[in-house]
Amino acid sequence: MNRPLIRSQVVIDSQTVAGAAQAPSSWEGLEELYRSSRDDVYAYVFTLLRERAAAEDVTAQAFERAYRRRRTFDRRRGEERAWLFGIARNAALDELRRRRRHASLLTEPEDVDRATADEGLEVALRRTTVREALSRLPAREREVVALKFHAGLSNGELARVLGIGESAAGTMLYRAMEKLRKACHD
Amino acid sequence: MTEPSEITSALAVIDATLAGEAVEPEYAELAELSLILAATGEAPSPEFAAELDRRVERRFAPVPAGGTGQDQRDSRGRRSRWAWLFAPGAAAVGVAAIIALVVVFSGGSARNQPLVNDISSGAASRAPSAAQSSTSAASSPGSPSSTASTPSRSITPAARAGRLGLFSGGAGDASAPNTAPSPATSGRQIVQSAQLSLSTPPARIDDVAQQVFDVVAAQNGVVENSNVTSTAPYGNAQFSLSVPSANLSRTLNSLSQLHGAHVVSRSDATQDITGQVGGAGRRLAEDRALRTSLLRQLAAATTTTAVNSLKAQIRDVDASINRDLSALRTLQRKVAYSQISVTINSVALPVHPVTHGGGFTLSRALHDAGRVLVVAAGVGLIVLAALVPLGLVVALGLWLAAALRRRRREQVLDLL
């Protein structure tokens, strides 16, 4: 199921509301963060893992870890969404490592290119092109794109999640977008 | 090479597009790509979303049936990881605490040991010297050896003080004998002598030496010779005293209680010379009897030869009588006057360890409480000294482990 194009706008609004509310160190704050971020976390994890079942496991795991570590949240070290996506990223990378260790299914990306009936053909075609280009990007760049467009993180939050400088994160995002743009033209 | 301004502009366009703002026509393609990317995010299935909502509602409480295998694996993995990280640290802390306790307690007793050793070794080092001085006095050419009936005695107050774990003070020295040992004479001819070794701070050596002169004068004695050397920061003095034997005991008591002086050792020696005095008296009486007899023969002599021979014999007897008288007077003088050798050394006085008698007082309780606090602070300091490096090592280990874990996580992205 694909979401409408205005999803990110909705995310940013809900993020602003969440930021003004309670911190995730309280259960209520964490619940609020869960409500505003559940779909984004799933989308980000799915982009990394490219497998629905694994993405569901890791998403649930990420929120459970966040619940257990909610008292370690420190606003001075970043916003709650950056904190949550940092946890989700670690969980996703652990899952990728586990897969490699067990030499098991590095499954082929699932066919998620299911155009809805009310979408125009042209829109569906563009989306398919972009998805294919995205899937051919290196994992690091694919992750940057997912954090930016699926998780809706600001460049500063993105940098904190990746553990790099903000300018380096911006440069990485710019290069990934350039590659995507060229791939779509090809 | 991409210009930084180009990157900044592109990032601003992306942010503006995601915020729903209009962008310049030249960035239309980037804006469209951004919107498509934002829309390509996969949404969770309604079943999964509902199940996750339920888990969040019950705050991730474990499912009675055992929960998902993933949850259990995650929990176990987390526990084992922490156990792996903290087990060596906890073991190191435990070992450090044990070592610290052993060091403190063995170190404490070891520190106490030298104190006892110092005192006892000081006493031991002084006791032989006192014994030596007694022996040398007994074996010196000028001093006849002691007889079995009147053995020489050696008294070392410092040695006694050492056994008691304290040093005697100067004035009011409780451990110094108040009376010098004096043999029962009962008509016997006894020669007495004593050696006294004192210590005093360098600044007081002149004062103490003057007190020795005063004591000798007060007891009608004579300072036969003296040598006082006072050179900062050291000094010493030696006295050879001769005092009436009747005043020997009082003289020694006074010398043992000089202000600012400290008795290091003291030895008293006696020698019975009754036989020697008796022998000298008998020889004198015999010579005198012989002289009387010769005088009678001289009075009865009739020839010049006999007279001259008798006169020569009388001269020889007179000389012998003079020698006998001299020897007898020397012996009598030895009996009448006792020799005292006094040595004063200026050394830093030892710190008197605080000793308590029995009984409980507030000041002693405060002192003991202070000691307990000092020892506790020492133990804390030692434990801290042991734990701080260990803590740093553990912190470094944790940091390295976290860095390694992060690096391994990151590596998987490069392998995809």
Coordinates of C-alpha atoms in Angstrom, one line a residue:
Chain A
M1 CA 0.0 0.0 0.0
N2 CA 1.4 3.3 -1.1
R3 CA 0.8 6.5 0.7
P4 CA -0.2 9.8 -0.9
L5 CA 2.4 12.3 -1.9
I6 CA 1.7 14.7 0.9
R7 CA 2.7 12.1 3.6
S8 CA 5.9 13.9 4.5
Q9 CA 4.1 17.1 5.1
V10 CA 1.8 15.3 7.6
V11 CA 4.9 13.7 9.2
I12 CA 6.6 17.0 9.7
D13 CA 3.4 18.5 11.3
S14 CA 3.0 15.6 13.6
Q15 CA 6.7 15.7 14.4
T16 CA 6.4 19.3 15.4
V17 CA 3.5 18.4 17.7
A18 CA 5.4 15.5 19.2
G19 CA 8.5 17.7 19.8
A20 CA 6.4 20.1 21.8
A21 CA 4.9 17.3 23.9
Q22 CA 6.3 15.1 26.5
A23 CA 9.8 13.5 26.2
P24 CA 9.9 9.7 25.5
S25 CA 11.4 9.2 28.9
S26 CA 7.9 9.0 30.1
W27 CA 5.5 6.3 28.9
E28 CA 3.1 8.9 27.6
G29 CA 5.8 10.6 25.6
L30 CA 7.0 7.4 24.1
E31 CA 3.4 6.5 23.2
E32 CA 3.1 9.8 21.4
L33 CA 6.4 9.2 19.6
Y34 CA 5.1 5.7 18.6
R35 CA 1.9 7.1 17.1
S36 CA 3.8 9.7 15.1
S37 CA 6.6 7.5 13.9
R38 CA 5.4 4.0 13.6
D39 CA 4.9 4.1 9.8
D40 CA 8.0 6.1 9.2
V41 CA 10.2 3.6 11.1
Y42 CA 8.7 0.8 9.2
A43 CA 9.3 2.5 5.9
Y44 CA 12.9 3.2 6.8
V45 CA 13.6 -0.3 8.0
F46 CA 11.9 -1.8 4.9
T47 CA 14.1 0.3 2.6
L48 CA 17.1 -1.1 4.4
L49 CA 16.0 -4.7 4.6
R50 CA 13.7 -5.0 1.6
E51 CA 11.8 -7.8 3.2
R52 CA 8.3 -7.3 4.8
A53 CA 8.6 -9.9 7.6
A54 CA 12.0 -8.8 8.6
A55 CA 11.0 -5.2 8.5
E56 CA 8.0 -6.0 10.8
D57 CA 10.2 -7.8 13.3
V58 CA 12.8 -5.1 13.4
T59 CA 10.2 -2.3 13.7
A60 CA 8.6 -4.0 16.7
Q61 CA 12.1 -4.7 18.1
A62 CA 13.0 -1.0 17.7
F63 CA 10.0 0.2 19.6
E64 CA 10.5 -2.4 22.3
R65 CA 14.2 -1.3 22.7
A66 CA 13.1 2.3 22.8
Y67 CA 10.6 1.4 25.5
R68 CA 13.2 -0.3 27.6
R69 CA 15.8 2.5 27.1
R70 CA 13.4 5.4 27.3
R71 CA 15.1 6.7 30.5
T72 CA 18.4 7.0 28.6
F73 CA 16.9 9.6 26.3
D74 CA 18.7 12.9 26.6
R75 CA 17.3 15.8 24.7
R76 CA 20.7 17.6 24.7
R77 CA 22.0 14.8 22.4
G78 CA 19.2 15.2 19.9
E79 CA 15.5 15.1 19.3
E80 CA 13.4 12.1 20.1
R81 CA 12.9 11.1 16.4
A82 CA 16.7 11.0 15.9
W83 CA 17.0 8.9 19.0
L84 CA 14.3 6.5 17.9
F85 CA 15.7 6.2 14.4
G86 CA 19.1 5.6 15.8
I87 CA 17.7 2.6 17.7
A88 CA 15.8 1.4 14.6
R89 CA 19.0 1.7 12.6
N90 CA 21.0 -0.4 15.1
A91 CA 18.2 -3.0 15.1
A92 CA 18.1 -3.1 11.3
L93 CA 21.9 -3.4 11.0
D94 CA 21.9 -6.2 13.6
E95 CA 19.3 -8.0 11.5
L96 CA 21.5 -7.6 8.4
R97 CA 24.5 -8.9 10.2
R98 CA 22.5 -11.8 11.5
R99 CA 21.4 -12.6 8.0
R100 CA 24.9 -12.6 6.7
R101 CA 26.1 -14.8 9.6
H102 CA 23.5 -17.4 8.9
A103 CA 24.3 -17.1 5.2
S104 CA 20.6 -17.3 4.7
L105 CA 18.3 -15.5 2.5
L106 CA 19.5 -12.3 1.2
T107 CA 16.1 -12.3 -0.4
E108 CA 15.3 -10.6 -3.6
P109 CA 13.5 -7.4 -3.1
E110 CA 9.8 -7.9 -2.8
D111 CA 7.7 -6.7 -5.6
V112 CA 6.1 -3.8 -4.0
D113 CA 5.3 -2.0 -7.2
R114 CA 1.6 -2.4 -7.1
A115 CA 0.0 0.6 -8.6
T116 CA -3.4 1.4 -7.2
A117 CA -6.4 1.6 -9.4
D118 CA -6.9 5.4 -8.9
E119 CA -3.3 6.2 -9.8
G120 CA -2.5 7.3 -13.3
L121 CA -0.2 5.2 -15.4
E122 CA 2.3 7.9 -15.7
V123 CA 2.6 8.3 -11.9
A124 CA 2.9 4.6 -11.5
L125 CA 5.6 4.4 -14.1
R126 CA 7.6 7.2 -12.5
R127 CA 7.3 5.6 -9.1
T128 CA 8.5 2.3 -10.5
T129 CA 11.5 3.9 -12.1
V130 CA 12.5 5.7 -8.9
R131 CA 12.1 2.5 -6.9
E132 CA 14.3 0.6 -9.2
A133 CA 16.9 3.3 -9.2
L134 CA 16.7 3.4 -5.4
S135 CA 17.2 -0.3 -5.1
R136 CA 20.4 -0.1 -7.2
L137 CA 21.9 2.5 -4.9
P138 CA 24.6 1.4 -2.5
A139 CA 23.2 0.6 0.9
R140 CA 24.6 3.7 2.6
E141 CA 23.1 6.0 0.1
R142 CA 19.8 4.1 0.1
E143 CA 19.8 4.5 3.9
V144 CA 20.3 8.3 3.7
V145 CA 17.4 8.6 1.3
A146 CA 15.2 6.5 3.5
L147 CA 16.1 8.5 6.6
K148 CA 15.4 11.7 4.7
F149 CA 12.3 10.9 2.8
H150 CA 10.7 8.0 4.7
A151 CA 11.7 8.9 8.2
G152 CA 11.4 12.7 7.5
L153 CA 14.5 13.6 9.5
S154 CA 16.1 17.0 9.2
N155 CA 19.7 17.0 7.9
G156 CA 20.9 17.6 11.5
E157 CA 19.0 14.6 12.8
L158 CA 20.1 12.5 9.9
A159 CA 23.7 13.3 10.7
R160 CA 23.2 12.4 14.4
V161 CA 21.6 9.0 13.4
L162 CA 24.5 8.2 11.0
G163 CA 27.1 9.5 13.5
I164 CA 28.7 11.9 11.0
G165 CA 28.8 15.6 10.5
E166 CA 25.8 17.6 9.2
S167 CA 27.7 18.8 6.1
A168 CA 28.9 15.3 5.4
A169 CA 25.3 14.0 5.7
G170 CA 24.1 16.8 3.3
T171 CA 26.8 15.9 0.8
M172 CA 25.9 12.2 1.0
L173 CA 22.2 13.0 0.4
Y174 CA 23.0 15.3 -2.5
R175 CA 25.2 12.6 -4.2
A176 CA 22.5 10.0 -3.7
M177 CA 19.9 12.3 -5.2
E178 CA 22.2 13.0 -8.2
K179 CA 22.6 9.3 -8.8
L180 CA 18.9 8.7 -8.6
R181 CA 18.2 11.6 -11.0
K182 CA 20.7 10.2 -13.5
A183 CA 19.4 6.7 -13.1
C184 CA 15.9 7.8 -13.7
H185 CA 17.0 9.6 -16.9
D186 CA 18.8 6.4 -18.1
Chain B
M1 CA 33.6 18.9 -8.5
T2 CA 30.4 20.0 -7.0
E3 CA 30.2 23.5 -5.5
P4 CA 29.1 23.7 -1.9
S5 CA 26.6 26.3 -2.9
E6 CA 25.0 23.9 -5.3
I7 CA 24.7 21.3 -2.6
T8 CA 23.2 23.8 -0.2
S9 CA 20.7 24.9 -2.8
A10 CA 19.7 21.4 -3.6
L11 CA 19.2 20.5 0.1
A12 CA 17.2 23.7 0.5
V13 CA 15.0 22.7 -2.4
I14 CA 14.4 19.2 -1.0
D15 CA 13.5 20.6 2.4
A16 CA 11.1 23.2 0.8
T17 CA 9.5 20.5 -1.3
L18 CA 8.9 18.3 1.7
A19 CA 7.5 21.3 3.5
G20 CA 5.0 21.9 0.7
E21 CA 6.6 25.1 -0.5
A22 CA 7.0 26.2 -4.1
V23 CA 10.5 26.0 -5.6
E24 CA 12.2 27.6 -8.6
P25 CA 11.4 26.1 -12.0
E26 CA 15.0 25.1 -12.5
Y27 CA 14.7 22.7 -9.5
A28 CA 11.4 21.2 -10.7
E29 CA 12.9 17.9 -11.5
L30 CA 14.6 17.6 -8.0
A31 CA 11.3 18.6 -6.4
E32 CA 9.4 16.0 -8.3
L33 CA 12.0 13.3 -7.4
S34 CA 11.7 14.3 -3.8
L35 CA 8.0 14.0 -3.8
I36 CA 8.1 10.6 -5.5
L37 CA 10.7 9.4 -3.0
A38 CA 8.6 10.6 -0.1
A39 CA 5.7 8.6 -1.5
T40 CA 7.6 5.4 -2.1
G41 CA 7.9 4.6 1.5
E42 CA 6.3 1.3 2.3
A43 CA 3.4 1.3 4.7
P44 CA 3.0 -1.5 7.3
S45 CA 0.2 -4.0 6.8
P46 CA -2.9 -3.3 8.8
E47 CA -2.4 -6.6 10.6
F48 CA 1.1 -5.8 11.7
A49 CA 0.1 -2.3 12.7
A50 CA -2.8 -3.6 14.9
E51 CA -0.6 -6.2 16.5
L52 CA 2.1 -3.6 17.2
D53 CA -0.5 -1.3 18.7
R54 CA -1.6 -4.1 21.0
R55 CA 1.9 -4.7 22.2
V56 CA 2.5 -1.0 22.8
E57 CA -0.8 -0.9 24.7
R58 CA 0.4 -3.6 27.1
R59 CA 3.8 -1.9 27.2
F60 CA 5.6 -4.8 25.7
A61 CA 4.7 -7.1 28.5
P62 CA 5.8 -10.7 27.7
V63 CA 3.2 -12.8 26.0
P64 CA 2.1 -15.5 28.4
A65 CA 2.7 -18.2 25.7
G66 CA 6.3 -17.2 25.6
G67 CA 6.3 -14.2 23.3
T68 CA 8.0 -14.2 20.0
G69 CA 11.2 -16.0 19.5
Q70 CA 12.8 -12.8 18.4
D71 CA 11.9 -11.0 21.6
Q72 CA 13.4 -13.8 23.6
R73 CA 16.5 -13.9 21.5
D74 CA 16.9 -10.2 21.8
S75 CA 16.5 -10.2 25.5
R76 CA 18.9 -13.1 26.0
G77 CA 21.4 -11.5 23.6
R78 CA 21.3 -8.2 25.5
R79 CA 21.8 -10.0 28.9
S80 CA 24.7 -12.1 27.7
R81 CA 26.3 -9.0 26.1
W82 CA 26.1 -7.0 29.3
A83 CA 27.3 -10.0 31.2
W84 CA 30.3 -10.3 28.9
L85 CA 31.1 -6.6 29.3
F86 CA 30.6 -6.4 33.0
A87 CA 31.8 -9.7 34.3
P88 CA 35.5 -8.9 33.9
G89 CA 35.0 -5.4 35.3
A90 CA 33.1 -6.8 38.3
A91 CA 35.8 -9.5 38.9
A92 CA 38.5 -6.8 38.6
V93 CA 36.8 -4.6 41.1
G94 CA 36.4 -7.5 43.5
V95 CA 40.0 -8.5 43.2
A96 CA 41.1 -4.9 43.7
A97 CA 39.0 -4.6 46.8
I98 CA 40.5 -7.8 48.2
I99 CA 44.0 -6.6 47.4
A100 CA 43.4 -3.3 48.9
L101 CA 42.1 -4.9 52.1
V102 CA 45.1 -7.2 52.3
V103 CA 47.5 -4.3 51.6
V104 CA 45.9 -2.1 54.2
F105 CA 45.9 -4.7 56.9
S106 CA 49.3 -6.2 56.2
G107 CA 50.7 -2.8 55.5
G108 CA 49.2 -1.5 58.7
S109 CA 50.9 -4.2 60.8
A110 CA 54.1 -3.8 58.8
R111 CA 54.1 -0.2 59.5
N112 CA 53.6 -0.9 63.2
Q113 CA 56.4 -3.5 63.2
P114 CA 59.2 -1.1 62.5
L115 CA 58.1 1.0 65.4
V116 CA 58.4 -1.9 67.7
N117 CA 61.6 -2.9 66.0
D118 CA 63.1 0.5 66.3
I119 CA 62.4 0.6 70.0
S120 CA 63.6 -2.8 70.7
S121 CA 66.6 -2.6 68.3
G122 CA 67.5 0.7 70.0
A123 CA 67.3 -1.0 73.3
A124 CA 69.2 -3.9 72.0
S125 CA 71.8 -1.7 70.5
R126 CA 72.2 0.1 73.7
A127 CA 72.1 -2.8 76.0
P128 CA 75.2 -4.4 74.5
S129 CA 77.0 -1.0 74.7
A130 CA 76.1 -0.8 78.3
A131 CA 77.3 -4.3 78.8
Q132 CA 80.4 -3.6 76.9
S133 CA 81.2 -0.5 79.0
S134 CA 80.7 -2.6 82.0
T135 CA 83.0 -5.3 80.7
S136 CA 85.7 -2.9 79.6
A137 CA 85.6 -1.2 82.9
A138 CA 86.1 -4.5 84.6
S139 CA 88.9 -5.5 82.3
S140 CA 90.7 -2.2 82.0
P141 CA 94.2 -2.1 83.4
G142 CA 93.4 0.5 86.0
S143 CA 90.4 -1.4 87.3
P144 CA 90.8 -4.6 89.1
S145 CA 88.4 -7.3 88.0
S146 CA 85.3 -7.9 89.9
T147 CA 85.2 -10.5 92.5
A148 CA 82.6 -13.2 92.6
S149 CA 81.1 -11.9 95.8
T150 CA 80.5 -8.4 94.3
P151 CA 79.6 -8.8 90.6
S152 CA 79.3 -5.7 88.5
R153 CA 75.8 -4.7 87.7
S154 CA 74.7 -3.1 84.5
I155 CA 71.4 -1.1 84.5
T156 CA 70.1 0.3 81.2
P157 CA 67.0 2.3 81.7
A158 CA 66.6 2.8 78.0
A159 CA 66.6 -1.0 77.5
R160 CA 63.9 -1.3 80.1
A161 CA 62.0 1.5 78.4
G162 CA 62.4 -0.2 75.1
R163 CA 60.9 -3.4 76.5
L164 CA 58.0 -1.3 77.8
G165 CA 57.6 0.3 74.4
L166 CA 58.5 3.8 75.6
F167 CA 61.5 6.0 76.1
S168 CA 62.1 7.6 79.5
G169 CA 62.1 11.3 79.7
G170 CA 64.8 13.5 81.2
A171 CA 63.6 15.1 84.4
G172 CA 61.3 13.0 86.3
D173 CA 62.4 9.9 84.5
A174 CA 60.2 7.3 86.0
S175 CA 62.2 4.4 84.6
A176 CA 65.6 5.6 85.9
P177 CA 66.6 4.1 89.2
N178 CA 66.2 6.6 92.0
T179 CA 69.0 5.0 94.0
A180 CA 72.3 3.7 92.8
P181 CA 72.9 0.2 93.9
S182 CA 75.4 0.1 96.8
P183 CA 76.9 -3.0 98.2
A184 CA 76.6 -3.9 101.8
T185 CA 80.0 -3.0 103.2
S186 CA 80.0 -4.4 106.7
G187 CA 83.7 -3.7 107.1
R188 CA 84.6 -4.7 103.6
Q189 CA 86.7 -2.4 101.4
I190 CA 84.6 -1.8 98.2
V191 CA 85.6 0.2 95.2
Q192 CA 82.6 1.6 93.3
S193 CA 82.4 3.1 89.8
A194 CA 79.7 4.1 87.3
Q195 CA 79.3 5.0 83.7
L196 CA 76.4 7.2 82.6
S197 CA 75.4 8.0 79.0
L198 CA 73.1 10.9 78.4
S199 CA 71.5 12.4 75.3
T200 CA 70.3 15.9 74.9
P201 CA 69.2 18.2 72.1
P202 CA 72.1 20.0 70.4
A203 CA 71.0 23.3 71.7
R204 CA 71.1 22.2 75.3
I205 CA 74.5 20.5 75.6
D206 CA 76.1 23.5 77.3
D207 CA 73.3 23.8 79.8
V208 CA 73.5 20.1 80.6
A209 CA 77.3 20.2 81.0
Q210 CA 76.9 23.1 83.4
Q211 CA 74.4 21.0 85.4
V212 CA 77.0 18.2 85.7
F213 CA 79.6 20.7 87.2
D214 CA 76.9 21.9 89.6
V215 CA 76.0 18.4 90.7
V216 CA 79.6 17.4 91.3
A217 CA 80.3 20.6 93.3
A218 CA 77.2 20.0 95.4
Q219 CA 78.3 16.5 96.3
N220 CA 81.9 17.5 97.2
G221 CA 83.3 15.8 94.2
V222 CA 86.0 16.6 91.7
V223 CA 85.8 16.9 88.0
E224 CA 89.1 15.2 87.1
N225 CA 88.8 16.1 83.5
S226 CA 86.1 17.2 81.1
N227 CA 85.7 17.8 77.4
V228 CA 82.7 19.7 76.0
T229 CA 82.4 20.1 72.2
S230 CA 79.5 22.1 70.9
T231 CA 79.4 22.3 67.1
A232 CA 76.0 22.9 65.5
P233 CA 74.1 20.8 64.8
Y234 CA 76.0 18.2 66.9
G235 CA 77.9 18.2 70.2
N236 CA 79.2 15.9 72.9
A237 CA 80.8 16.0 76.2
Q238 CA 82.8 13.6 78.4
F239 CA 83.4 14.0 82.1
S240 CA 85.6 12.0 84.5
L241 CA 84.3 12.6 88.0
S242 CA 85.5 11.6 91.4
V243 CA 83.0 11.8 94.2
P244 CA 83.0 10.6 97.8
S245 CA 81.7 7.1 97.8
A246 CA 79.2 8.1 100.4
N247 CA 77.7 10.5 97.9
L248 CA 77.8 8.2 94.9
S249 CA 74.2 7.2 95.0
R250 CA 72.9 10.8 95.3
T251 CA 75.3 12.0 92.6
L252 CA 74.1 9.4 90.2
N253 CA 70.5 10.2 90.9
S254 CA 71.1 13.9 90.3
L255 CA 73.0 13.2 87.1
S256 CA 70.1 11.0 85.9
Q257 CA 67.7 13.7 86.4
L258 CA 69.4 16.6 84.7
H259 CA 66.9 19.0 83.0
G260 CA 66.8 18.5 79.3
A261 CA 68.8 15.3 79.3
H262 CA 67.8 11.8 78.7
V263 CA 69.4 8.7 80.1
V264 CA 70.5 6.4 77.4
S265 CA 72.4 3.9 79.5
R266 CA 73.9 3.6 83.0
S267 CA 76.1 1.0 84.5
D268 CA 77.4 0.6 88.0
A269 CA 80.4 -1.6 89.0
T270 CA 81.8 -2.6 92.4
Q271 CA 85.0 -4.3 93.4
D272 CA 85.9 -5.8 96.7
I273 CA 89.5 -5.0 97.5
T274 CA 89.4 -6.0 101.2
G275 CA 92.1 -8.6 100.5
Q276 CA 94.4 -6.0 98.8
V277 CA 94.0 -3.5 101.6
G278 CA 94.6 -6.2 104.2
G279 CA 97.8 -7.4 102.4
A280 CA 99.1 -3.8 102.1
G281 CA 98.5 -3.3 105.9
R282 CA 100.2 -6.5 106.8
R283 CA 103.2 -5.7 104.7
L284 CA 103.4 -2.3 106.4
A285 CA 103.1 -3.8 109.9
E286 CA 105.9 -6.3 109.0
D287 CA 108.1 -3.5 107.7
R288 CA 107.5 -1.5 110.7
A289 CA 108.3 -4.4 113.0
L290 CA 111.4 -5.1 111.1
R291 CA 112.5 -1.4 111.4
T292 CA 112.0 -1.5 115.2
S293 CA 114.0 -4.6 115.4
L294 CA 116.8 -3.1 113.3
L295 CA 116.8 0.0 115.5
R296 CA 117.3 -2.2 118.5
Q297 CA 120.1 -4.0 116.9
L298 CA 121.7 -0.7 115.9
A299 CA 121.6 0.5 119.5
A300 CA 123.4 -2.6 120.5
A301 CA 126.0 -2.6 117.7
T302 CA 129.6 -2.1 118.7
T303 CA 131.5 -2.2 115.5
T304 CA 131.5 0.3 112.7
T305 CA 130.8 -2.4 110.1
A306 CA 127.8 -3.6 112.0
V307 CA 126.5 -0.1 112.5
N308 CA 126.8 0.7 108.8
S309 CA 125.1 -2.5 107.7
L310 CA 122.2 -2.0 110.1
K311 CA 121.8 1.6 108.8
A312 CA 121.6 0.4 105.2
Q313 CA 119.0 -2.2 106.2
I314 CA 116.9 0.5 108.0
R315 CA 117.0 2.7 104.9
D316 CA 115.7 -0.2 102.8
V317 CA 113.0 -0.9 105.3
D318 CA 112.0 2.8 105.4
A319 CA 111.7 2.8 101.6
S320 CA 109.5 -0.3 101.8
I321 CA 107.4 1.3 104.5
N322 CA 106.9 4.4 102.3
R323 CA 105.8 2.2 99.4
D324 CA 103.4 0.2 101.6
L325 CA 102.0 3.5 102.9
S326 CA 101.5 4.8 99.4
A327 CA 99.8 1.6 98.2
L328 CA 97.6 1.6 101.2
R329 CA 96.6 5.2 100.8
T330 CA 95.8 4.6 97.1
L331 CA 93.6 1.7 98.0
Q332 CA 91.9 3.7 100.7
R333 CA 91.3 6.6 98.3
K334 CA 89.8 4.3 95.7
V335 CA 87.4 3.1 98.4
A336 CA 86.7 6.6 99.6
Y337 CA 86.2 8.2 96.2
S338 CA 84.2 6.6 93.4
Q339 CA 84.9 7.3 89.7
I340 CA 82.0 8.3 87.4
S341 CA 82.3 8.5 83.7
V342 CA 79.7 10.7 82.1
T343 CA 79.1 10.9 78.3
I344 CA 76.7 13.3 76.8
N345 CA 75.7 13.1 73.2
S346 CA 73.5 15.6 71.5
V347 CA 71.0 13.7 69.3
A348 CA 67.5 14.4 68.2
L349 CA 65.3 12.9 70.9
P350 CA 63.0 10.2 69.7
V351 CA 59.3 10.9 69.4
H352 CA 57.6 9.4 72.3
P353 CA 54.9 7.1 71.1
V354 CA 51.6 7.8 72.9
T355 CA 50.8 5.1 75.3
H356 CA 47.8 4.6 77.3
G357 CA 47.4 3.1 80.6
G358 CA 44.2 1.5 81.5
G359 CA 41.0 3.4 81.9
F360 CA 38.7 5.3 79.6
T361 CA 38.7 9.0 79.2
L362 CA 37.1 11.4 76.7
S363 CA 40.4 12.5 75.3
R364 CA 41.5 8.9 74.7
A365 CA 38.2 8.2 73.1
L366 CA 38.5 11.2 70.8
H367 CA 42.1 10.1 70.0
D368 CA 41.0 6.6 69.2
A369 CA 38.1 8.0 67.1
G370 CA 40.5 10.2 65.2
R371 CA 42.7 7.2 64.5
V372 CA 39.8 5.2 63.3
L373 CA 38.8 8.0 60.9
V374 CA 42.4 8.4 59.7
V375 CA 42.7 4.6 59.0
A376 CA 39.3 4.6 57.3
A377 CA 40.3 7.5 55.1
G378 CA 43.6 5.7 54.3
V379 CA 41.7 2.6 53.4
G380 CA 39.3 4.7 51.2
L381 CA 42.3 6.4 49.5
I382 CA 44.0 3.1 48.8
V383 CA 40.8 1.5 47.4
L384 CA 40.2 4.6 45.3
A385 CA 43.8 4.5 44.0
A386 CA 43.2 0.9 43.0
L387 CA 39.7 1.4 41.6
V388 CA 40.4 4.6 39.5
P389 CA 42.8 3.0 37.1
L390 CA 40.6 -0.1 37.0
G391 CA 37.6 2.1 36.3
L392 CA 39.5 3.9 33.5
V393 CA 40.4 0.5 32.0
V394 CA 36.8 -0.7 32.2
A395 CA 35.5 2.5 30.7
L396 CA 38.1 2.3 27.9
G397 CA 37.1 -1.3 27.4
L398 CA 33.4 -0.3 27.2
W399 CA 34.2 2.5 24.8
L400 CA 36.2 0.2 22.6
A401 CA 33.5 -2.4 22.7
A402 CA 30.9 0.1 21.7
A403 CA 33.1 1.5 18.9
L404 CA 33.8 -2.1 17.7
R405 CA 30.1 -2.9 17.8
R406 CA 29.3 0.2 15.8
R407 CA 32.0 -0.5 13.3
R408 CA 30.8 -4.0 12.7
R409 CA 27.3 -2.7 12.3
E410 CA 28.5 -0.2 9.8
Q411 CA 30.5 -2.7 7.9
V412 CA 27.4 -4.6 6.9
L413 CA 26.2 -1.7 4.8
D414 CA 29.4 -1.9 2.8
L415 CA 28.9 -5.6 2.2
L416 CA 25.4 -5.3 0.8

